[in-house]
Amino acid sequence: MENRARLVALMRASTHGATVGDCGLDETLEAIRAEMHKFAESEVVPHAHEWHLTNSYIPLEILAQMSQLGVFGLTIPEEYGGMGLGKESMCVVSEECRAAISASARSGRARKSPPN
């Protein structure tokens, strides 16, 4: 139990999400992860809690920005204008977006908690 509590403390203190140590991504996937993390922190986290409270979809403006980053062409074959990467590239994108939304939800709940 002590090890688990220590791991949770490290994860909460980390600025890199729930990943502790090397996550095993190759250079390309790590670059995608880093870019999506930066994007999610700046464009998703500040708004995700409000989207949740209003039962809203991710706004089209955010999806357009993701499109400009090339997110939706990651798995399209190169001969059709995509990057030709495997489906794991979209898993990396999805995980970074999920982590940002989860972080936003946690911080939103924390703001609404009554003081002790």
PDB file of C-alpha atoms in Angstrom, residues 9-106:
ATOM      1  CA  ALA A   9       1.939  11.131  -5.022  1.00  0.00           C
ATOM      2  CA  LEU A  10       4.518  11.104  -7.847  1.00  0.00           C
ATOM      3  CA  MET A  11       1.791  11.097 -10.486  1.00  0.00           C
ATOM      4  CA  ARG A  12      -0.026  14.015  -8.856  1.00  0.00           C
ATOM      5  CA  ALA A  13       3.190  16.022  -8.520  1.00  0.00           C
ATOM      6  CA  SER A  14       4.293  15.315 -12.079  1.00  0.00           C
ATOM      7  CA  THR A  15       3.807  17.867 -14.852  1.00  0.00           C
ATOM      8  CA  HIS A  16       3.874  15.028 -17.399  1.00  0.00           C
ATOM      9  CA  GLY A  17       0.577  13.325 -16.577  1.00  0.00           C
ATOM     10  CA  ALA A  18       0.441   9.751 -15.350  1.00  0.00           C
ATOM     11  CA  THR A  19       3.579   8.568 -17.122  1.00  0.00           C
ATOM     12  CA  VAL A  20       6.458   7.902 -14.770  1.00  0.00           C
ATOM     13  CA  GLY A  21       9.725   7.173 -16.543  1.00  0.00           C
ATOM     14  CA  ASP A  22      10.182   6.136 -20.158  1.00  0.00           C
ATOM     15  CA  CYS A  23       6.823   5.313 -21.755  1.00  0.00           C
ATOM     16  CA  GLY A  24       8.436   3.370 -24.622  1.00  0.00           C
ATOM     17  CA  LEU A  25       7.329   5.546 -27.530  1.00  0.00           C
ATOM     18  CA  ASP A  26       9.629   5.878 -30.510  1.00  0.00           C
ATOM     19  CA  GLU A  27      10.921   9.324 -31.515  1.00  0.00           C
ATOM     20  CA  THR A  28       8.012  10.054 -33.883  1.00  0.00           C
ATOM     21  CA  LEU A  29       5.292   9.040 -31.431  1.00  0.00           C
ATOM     22  CA  GLU A  30       7.019  10.922 -28.612  1.00  0.00           C
ATOM     23  CA  ALA A  31       7.076  14.065 -30.788  1.00  0.00           C
ATOM     24  CA  ILE A  32       3.341  13.625 -31.477  1.00  0.00           C
ATOM     25  CA  ARG A  33       2.690  13.065 -27.767  1.00  0.00           C
ATOM     26  CA  ALA A  34       4.652  16.175 -26.774  1.00  0.00           C
ATOM     27  CA  GLU A  35       2.888  18.357 -29.360  1.00  0.00           C
ATOM     28  CA  MET A  36      -0.557  17.074 -28.376  1.00  0.00           C
ATOM     29  CA  HIS A  37       0.243  17.547 -24.694  1.00  0.00           C
ATOM     30  CA  LYS A  38       1.187  21.175 -25.354  1.00  0.00           C
ATOM     31  CA  PHE A  39      -1.932  21.691 -27.489  1.00  0.00           C
ATOM     32  CA  ALA A  40      -4.246  20.026 -24.958  1.00  0.00           C
ATOM     33  CA  GLU A  41      -2.814  22.056 -22.076  1.00  0.00           C
ATOM     34  CA  SER A  42      -3.367  25.342 -23.905  1.00  0.00           C
ATOM     35  CA  GLU A  43      -6.590  24.660 -25.821  1.00  0.00           C
ATOM     36  CA  VAL A  44      -8.479  21.889 -24.001  1.00  0.00           C
ATOM     37  CA  VAL A  45      -7.746  22.129 -20.274  1.00  0.00           C
ATOM     38  CA  PRO A  46      -8.978  25.733 -19.855  1.00  0.00           C
ATOM     39  CA  HIS A  47     -12.365  24.848 -21.380  1.00  0.00           C
ATOM     40  CA  ALA A  48     -13.049  21.137 -20.847  1.00  0.00           C
ATOM     41  CA  HIS A  49     -14.785  21.486 -17.485  1.00  0.00           C
ATOM     42  CA  GLU A  50     -17.230  24.004 -18.936  1.00  0.00           C
ATOM     43  CA  TRP A  51     -17.858  21.711 -21.909  1.00  0.00           C
ATOM     44  CA  HIS A  52     -18.647  18.953 -19.437  1.00  0.00           C
ATOM     45  CA  LEU A  53     -20.980  21.132 -17.335  1.00  0.00           C
ATOM     46  CA  THR A  54     -22.922  22.245 -20.423  1.00  0.00           C
ATOM     47  CA  ASN A  55     -22.889  18.757 -21.984  1.00  0.00           C
ATOM     48  CA  SER A  56     -21.185  20.253 -25.057  1.00  0.00           C
ATOM     49  CA  TYR A  57     -19.173  18.605 -27.775  1.00  0.00           C
ATOM     50  CA  ILE A  58     -15.611  19.710 -28.421  1.00  0.00           C
ATOM     51  CA  PRO A  59     -16.060  22.924 -30.433  1.00  0.00           C
ATOM     52  CA  LEU A  60     -15.395  22.859 -34.160  1.00  0.00           C
ATOM     53  CA  GLU A  61     -12.719  25.539 -33.702  1.00  0.00           C
ATOM     54  CA  ILE A  62     -10.684  23.138 -31.552  1.00  0.00           C
ATOM     55  CA  LEU A  63     -11.152  20.334 -34.091  1.00  0.00           C
ATOM     56  CA  ALA A  64     -10.044  22.708 -36.853  1.00  0.00           C
ATOM     57  CA  GLN A  65      -6.882  23.516 -34.902  1.00  0.00           C
ATOM     58  CA  MET A  66      -6.230  19.793 -34.468  1.00  0.00           C
ATOM     59  CA  SER A  67      -6.716  19.363 -38.198  1.00  0.00           C
ATOM     60  CA  GLN A  68      -4.161  22.114 -38.869  1.00  0.00           C
ATOM     61  CA  LEU A  69      -1.710  20.188 -36.679  1.00  0.00           C
ATOM     62  CA  GLY A  70      -2.211  17.199 -38.998  1.00  0.00           C
ATOM     63  CA  VAL A  71      -3.855  14.981 -36.406  1.00  0.00           C
ATOM     64  CA  PHE A  72      -6.497  13.626 -38.746  1.00  0.00           C
ATOM     65  CA  GLY A  73      -3.970  12.633 -41.396  1.00  0.00           C
ATOM     66  CA  LEU A  74      -1.684  10.572 -39.181  1.00  0.00           C
ATOM     67  CA  THR A  75      -2.954   7.181 -40.354  1.00  0.00           C
ATOM     68  CA  ILE A  76      -3.788   8.130 -43.941  1.00  0.00           C
ATOM     69  CA  PRO A  77      -1.275   6.573 -46.368  1.00  0.00           C
ATOM     70  CA  GLU A  78       1.415   8.928 -47.632  1.00  0.00           C
ATOM     71  CA  GLU A  79       0.318   8.482 -51.254  1.00  0.00           C
ATOM     72  CA  TYR A  80      -2.989  10.139 -50.254  1.00  0.00           C
ATOM     73  CA  GLY A  81      -1.366  13.041 -48.401  1.00  0.00           C
ATOM     74  CA  GLY A  82      -1.189  11.575 -44.906  1.00  0.00           C
ATOM     75  CA  MET A  83       1.708  10.547 -42.723  1.00  0.00           C
ATOM     76  CA  GLY A  84       1.185   6.801 -43.124  1.00  0.00           C
ATOM     77  CA  LEU A  85       1.598   6.053 -39.419  1.00  0.00           C
ATOM     78  CA  GLY A  86       0.006   3.181 -37.543  1.00  0.00           C
ATOM     79  CA  LYS A  87      -3.124   3.392 -35.438  1.00  0.00           C
ATOM     80  CA  GLU A  88      -0.999   3.740 -32.323  1.00  0.00           C
ATOM     81  CA  SER A  89      -0.365   7.350 -33.398  1.00  0.00           C
ATOM     82  CA  MET A  90      -4.063   8.092 -32.929  1.00  0.00           C
ATOM     83  CA  CYS A  91      -3.952   6.283 -29.583  1.00  0.00           C
ATOM     84  CA  VAL A  92      -1.251   8.729 -28.492  1.00  0.00           C
ATOM     85  CA  VAL A  93      -3.407  11.687 -29.611  1.00  0.00           C
ATOM     86  CA  SER A  94      -6.496  10.279 -27.886  1.00  0.00           C
ATOM     87  CA  GLU A  95      -4.601   9.605 -24.668  1.00  0.00           C
ATOM     88  CA  GLU A  96      -3.228  13.145 -24.464  1.00  0.00           C
ATOM     89  CA  CYS A  97      -6.688  14.606 -25.055  1.00  0.00           C
ATOM     90  CA  ARG A  98      -8.197  12.240 -22.485  1.00  0.00           C
ATOM     91  CA  ALA A  99      -5.544  13.164 -19.931  1.00  0.00           C
ATOM     92  CA  ALA A 100      -6.219  16.873 -20.445  1.00  0.00           C
ATOM     93  CA  ILE A 101      -9.968  16.421 -20.053  1.00  0.00           C
ATOM     94  CA  SER A 102      -9.464  14.311 -16.922  1.00  0.00           C
ATOM     95  CA  ALA A 103      -7.117  16.906 -15.432  1.00  0.00           C
ATOM     96  CA  SER A 104      -9.662  19.600 -16.155  1.00  0.00           C
ATOM     97  CA  ALA A 105     -12.434  17.585 -14.527  1.00  0.00           C
ATOM     98  CA  ARG A 106     -10.322  17.023 -11.407  1.00  0.00           C
TER      99      ARG A 106
END
